[in-house]
CSV table of C-alpha atoms in Angstrom, one decimal:
chain,number,residue,atom,x,y,z
R,236,VAL,CA,94.1,-191.1,-92.2
R,237,GLN,CA,94.7,-194.3,-90.7
R,238,LEU,CA,91.8,-197.6,-90.4
R,239,VAL,CA,93.1,-200.3,-88.4
R,240,GLU,CA,90.6,-203.4,-88.3
R,241,SER,CA,90.8,-206.3,-85.3
R,242,GLY,CA,88.6,-209.1,-83.7
R,243,GLY,CA,88.7,-211.0,-86.4
R,244,GLY,CA,88.8,-215.0,-86.4
R,245,LEU,CA,87.9,-218.5,-86.6
R,246,VAL,CA,84.3,-219.4,-85.1
R,247,GLN,CA,81.8,-221.8,-84.9
R,248,PRO,CA,78.6,-221.3,-86.9
R,249,GLY,CA,75.5,-219.3,-84.8
R,250,GLY,CA,78.6,-218.0,-82.9
R,251,SER,CA,79.6,-214.1,-82.3
R,252,LEU,CA,82.3,-211.9,-83.2
R,253,ARG,CA,82.8,-208.1,-82.4
R,254,LEU,CA,85.1,-206.4,-84.9
R,255,SER,CA,86.9,-203.2,-84.3
R,256,CYS,CA,88.2,-200.1,-86.0
R,257,SER,CA,90.3,-198.1,-84.7
R,258,ALA,CA,90.8,-194.4,-86.5
R,259,SER,CA,93.3,-191.8,-86.7
R,260,GLY,CA,94.2,-188.9,-88.7
R,261,PHE,CA,91.0,-187.5,-89.1
R,262,ILE,CA,88.1,-185.9,-87.1
R,263,PHE,CA,87.0,-189.2,-86.4
R,264,SER,CA,83.4,-187.9,-84.1
R,265,SER,CA,82.1,-186.2,-87.1
R,266,SER,CA,82.6,-188.7,-89.5
R,267,PRO,CA,80.7,-191.2,-91.0
R,268,MET,CA,81.8,-194.8,-91.3
R,269,THR,CA,81.0,-197.9,-92.8
R,270,TRP,CA,81.8,-202.2,-93.1
R,271,ALA,CA,82.5,-203.6,-95.8
R,272,ARG,CA,82.7,-207.2,-96.4
R,273,LYS,CA,84.7,-209.0,-99.0
R,274,ALA,CA,83.6,-213.2,-99.6
R,275,PRO,CA,85.8,-215.3,-101.7
R,276,GLY,CA,85.3,-215.0,-105.4
R,277,LYS,CA,82.6,-212.2,-104.8
R,278,GLY,CA,82.8,-208.7,-104.9
R,279,LEU,CA,82.9,-206.1,-102.3
R,280,GLU,CA,79.5,-205.7,-100.5
R,281,TRP,CA,78.7,-202.6,-98.1
R,282,LEU,CA,77.5,-203.6,-94.8
R,283,SER,CA,76.6,-200.9,-92.4
R,284,ALA,CA,77.0,-197.2,-91.8
R,285,ILE,CA,76.6,-195.3,-88.7
R,286,TYR,CA,76.2,-191.4,-88.8
R,287,SER,CA,77.8,-188.7,-86.3
R,288,ASP,CA,74.2,-188.4,-85.2
R,289,GLY,CA,74.2,-192.0,-84.3
R,290,SER,CA,72.0,-193.2,-87.2
R,291,THR,CA,72.8,-196.8,-88.0
R,292,TYR,CA,72.0,-198.2,-91.5
R,293,TYR,CA,71.9,-201.8,-92.6
R,294,ALA,CA,72.4,-203.8,-95.6
R,295,ASP,CA,68.8,-205.9,-95.5
R,296,SER,CA,70.3,-209.2,-95.2
R,297,MET,CA,72.0,-207.6,-92.1
R,298,LYS,CA,69.6,-206.3,-90.1
R,299,GLY,CA,69.1,-208.3,-87.1
R,300,ARG,CA,72.5,-210.1,-87.2
R,301,PHE,CA,74.5,-207.3,-87.0
R,302,THR,CA,74.8,-204.1,-85.5
R,303,ILE,CA,77.1,-201.5,-85.6
R,304,SER,CA,78.2,-198.7,-82.8
R,305,ARG,CA,81.1,-196.0,-82.7
R,306,ASP,CA,82.6,-194.7,-79.1
R,307,ASN,CA,84.1,-191.3,-80.1
R,308,ALA,CA,86.2,-190.8,-77.5
R,309,LYS,CA,88.4,-194.3,-78.5
R,310,ASN,CA,88.0,-193.3,-82.1
R,311,THR,CA,86.5,-196.7,-83.0
R,312,VAL,CA,84.1,-198.1,-85.0
R,313,TYR,CA,82.4,-201.3,-83.9
R,314,LEU,CA,80.6,-204.7,-86.0
R,315,GLN,CA,78.6,-206.9,-83.8
R,316,MET,CA,78.0,-209.9,-85.4
R,317,ASN,CA,76.0,-212.7,-83.9
R,318,SER,CA,74.7,-215.9,-85.8
R,319,LEU,CA,77.6,-216.6,-87.5
R,320,LYS,CA,76.4,-218.3,-91.2
R,321,PRO,CA,79.2,-219.8,-93.0
R,322,GLU,CA,78.7,-217.7,-96.0
R,323,ASP,CA,79.8,-214.7,-93.5
R,324,THR,CA,83.2,-216.2,-94.4
R,325,ALA,CA,84.9,-212.7,-95.7
R,326,VAL,CA,87.4,-210.2,-95.0
R,327,TYR,CA,85.8,-207.5,-93.1
R,328,TYR,CA,86.7,-203.7,-93.9
R,329,CYS,CA,86.0,-200.6,-91.9
R,330,ALA,CA,86.1,-197.5,-94.3
R,331,ILE,CA,85.1,-193.4,-94.0
R,332,ALA,CA,81.5,-193.2,-95.1
R,333,PRO,CA,80.2,-190.2,-97.5
R,334,ARG,CA,78.7,-187.4,-95.9
R,335,ASN,CA,75.5,-187.6,-98.7
R,336,ARG,CA,73.7,-190.6,-97.2
R,337,LEU,CA,72.1,-191.0,-100.2
R,338,ARG,CA,75.7,-192.8,-101.9
R,339,VAL,CA,76.4,-194.9,-98.5
R,340,LYS,CA,76.7,-198.1,-100.4
R,341,ARG,CA,78.8,-196.2,-103.5
R,342,LEU,CA,81.8,-198.1,-102.5
R,343,ASP,CA,83.8,-196.9,-105.7
R,344,GLU,CA,83.7,-193.4,-104.1
R,345,TYR,CA,84.9,-194.2,-101.2
R,346,ASP,CA,88.6,-193.0,-100.2
R,347,TYR,CA,89.6,-194.4,-97.0
R,348,TRP,CA,89.9,-198.3,-96.2
R,349,GLY,CA,91.6,-200.9,-93.6
R,350,GLN,CA,94.0,-203.1,-94.8
R,351,GLY,CA,90.9,-205.6,-93.7
R,352,THR,CA,90.5,-208.8,-90.5
R,353,GLN,CA,89.5,-212.2,-92.0
R,354,VAL,CA,86.6,-214.0,-90.3
R,355,THR,CA,86.0,-217.6,-90.8
R,356,VAL,CA,82.8,-219.1,-89.9
R,357,SER,CA,83.4,-223.1,-89.9
R,358,SER,CA,83.2,-226.2,-87.6
């Protein structure tokens, strides 16, 4: 299993970024995927998940600003982030989510993670 995030960088407050996570080594099209982040001095925070049927789930604080999507033909999951704030500064990770949707926020139960991509929101 390999998960490779990209698309991070430095952006001004109010700006946008689209993160990508390229997947290989497993059947991506049938696998639920998650985005999470770790801000400086904080724990890992679950952000969003997308399942094979296209169902999407978001942390309440992300609704309306972040959008998760997937392209099964490219084995890639995306996170579109708009109206970025300095507090969005973090390392962003993708991971294979559990099939049980009730456990999607149980990050301690995730087995496979990417290496992360840094997002810095600053003027």
